[in-house]
Amino acid sequence: MNSNNLNGISLFDALTLFSVMLQLMGLQNDLAQTTTDDLMEELQRQDRAYLDKIIENQKEILKKLADLKAD
């Protein structure tokens, strides 16, 4: 039996299978990262919208306080 042949699978065939499995694992990680990036982008968009609303409300409160002080 040849030392480079294990149960009918050559060393190169085994390396090829291993390479394909690693590539599939990399693809899976890339797809998960894309999803994570999309979620992070949406959360940042929401944060900006909430911050803008908070600032707008604070300006309105300060204006009303200034009007009360002026009276």
mmCIF file of C-alpha atoms in Angstrom:
data_model
loop_
_atom_site.group_PDB
_atom_site.id
_atom_site.type_symbol
_atom_site.label_atom_id
_atom_site.label_comp_id
_atom_site.label_asym_id
_atom_site.label_seq_id
_atom_site.Cartn_x
_atom_site.Cartn_y
_atom_site.Cartn_z
ATOM 1 C CA MET A 1 0.000 0.000 0.000
ATOM 2 C CA ASN A 2 1.305 3.408 -0.931
ATOM 3 C CA SER A 3 1.905 5.780 2.010
ATOM 4 C CA ASN A 4 0.367 8.644 0.015
ATOM 5 C CA ASN A 5 -2.915 6.762 -0.432
ATOM 6 C CA LEU A 6 -5.238 6.339 2.556
ATOM 7 C CA ASN A 7 -8.280 4.137 1.882
ATOM 8 C CA GLY A 8 -8.403 5.087 -1.796
ATOM 9 C CA ILE A 9 -7.951 8.835 -1.197
ATOM 10 C CA SER A 10 -4.651 10.338 -2.258
ATOM 11 C CA LEU A 11 -2.887 12.962 -0.190
ATOM 12 C CA PHE A 12 -3.722 15.596 -2.805
ATOM 13 C CA ASP A 13 -7.411 14.636 -2.741
ATOM 14 C CA ALA A 14 -7.431 14.952 1.049
ATOM 15 C CA LEU A 15 -5.732 18.357 0.845
ATOM 16 C CA THR A 16 -8.238 19.469 -1.777
ATOM 17 C CA LEU A 17 -11.175 18.434 0.423
ATOM 18 C CA PHE A 18 -9.613 20.200 3.401
ATOM 19 C CA SER A 19 -9.080 23.343 1.295
ATOM 20 C CA VAL A 20 -12.723 23.356 0.148
ATOM 21 C CA MET A 21 -13.930 22.966 3.747
ATOM 22 C CA LEU A 22 -11.785 25.917 4.839
ATOM 23 C CA GLN A 23 -13.100 28.041 1.977
ATOM 24 C CA LEU A 24 -16.689 27.220 2.931
ATOM 25 C CA MET A 25 -15.976 28.139 6.552
ATOM 26 C CA GLY A 26 -14.494 31.442 5.363
ATOM 27 C CA LEU A 27 -17.562 32.141 3.241
ATOM 28 C CA GLN A 28 -19.810 31.416 6.204
ATOM 29 C CA ASN A 29 -17.835 33.871 8.342
ATOM 30 C CA ASP A 30 -17.983 36.524 5.608
ATOM 31 C CA LEU A 31 -21.766 36.183 5.355
ATOM 32 C CA ALA A 32 -22.135 36.486 9.128
ATOM 33 C CA GLN A 33 -19.903 39.576 9.143
ATOM 34 C CA THR A 34 -21.973 41.223 6.429
ATOM 35 C CA THR A 35 -25.082 40.728 8.527
ATOM 36 C CA THR A 36 -23.302 42.180 11.565
ATOM 37 C CA ASP A 37 -22.129 45.195 9.559
ATOM 38 C CA ASP A 38 -25.676 45.825 8.311
ATOM 39 C CA LEU A 39 -27.025 45.676 11.867
ATOM 40 C CA MET A 40 -24.334 48.044 13.132
ATOM 41 C CA GLU A 41 -25.075 50.519 10.350
ATOM 42 C CA GLU A 42 -28.800 50.473 11.175
ATOM 43 C CA LEU A 43 -28.115 50.944 14.901
ATOM 44 C CA GLN A 44 -25.875 53.929 14.161
ATOM 45 C CA ARG A 45 -28.585 55.442 11.948
ATOM 46 C CA GLN A 46 -31.139 55.057 14.736
ATOM 47 C CA ASP A 47 -28.721 56.538 17.273
ATOM 48 C CA ARG A 48 -28.234 59.618 15.089
ATOM 49 C CA ALA A 49 -32.000 60.027 14.660
ATOM 50 C CA TYR A 50 -32.611 59.730 18.425
ATOM 51 C CA LEU A 51 -29.781 62.150 19.215
ATOM 52 C CA ASP A 52 -31.150 64.683 16.737
ATOM 53 C CA LYS A 53 -34.595 64.418 18.358
ATOM 54 C CA ILE A 54 -33.124 64.824 21.857
ATOM 55 C CA ILE A 55 -31.184 67.921 20.796
ATOM 56 C CA GLU A 56 -34.294 69.362 19.163
ATOM 57 C CA ASN A 57 -36.303 68.781 22.361
ATOM 58 C CA GLN A 58 -33.582 70.363 24.510
ATOM 59 C CA LYS A 59 -33.530 73.459 22.323
ATOM 60 C CA GLU A 60 -37.295 73.733 22.653
ATOM 61 C CA ILE A 61 -37.090 73.394 26.451
ATOM 62 C CA LEU A 62 -34.347 76.026 26.655
ATOM 63 C CA LYS A 63 -36.407 78.386 24.510
ATOM 64 C CA LYS A 64 -39.446 77.946 26.759
ATOM 65 C CA LEU A 65 -37.306 78.497 29.859
ATOM 66 C CA ALA A 66 -35.864 81.663 28.330
ATOM 67 C CA ASP A 67 -39.379 82.882 27.526
ATOM 68 C CA LEU A 68 -40.461 82.249 31.142
ATOM 69 C CA LYS A 69 -37.426 84.105 32.439
ATOM 70 C CA ALA A 70 -38.114 87.055 30.137
ATOM 71 C CA ASP A 71 -41.677 87.407 31.447
#
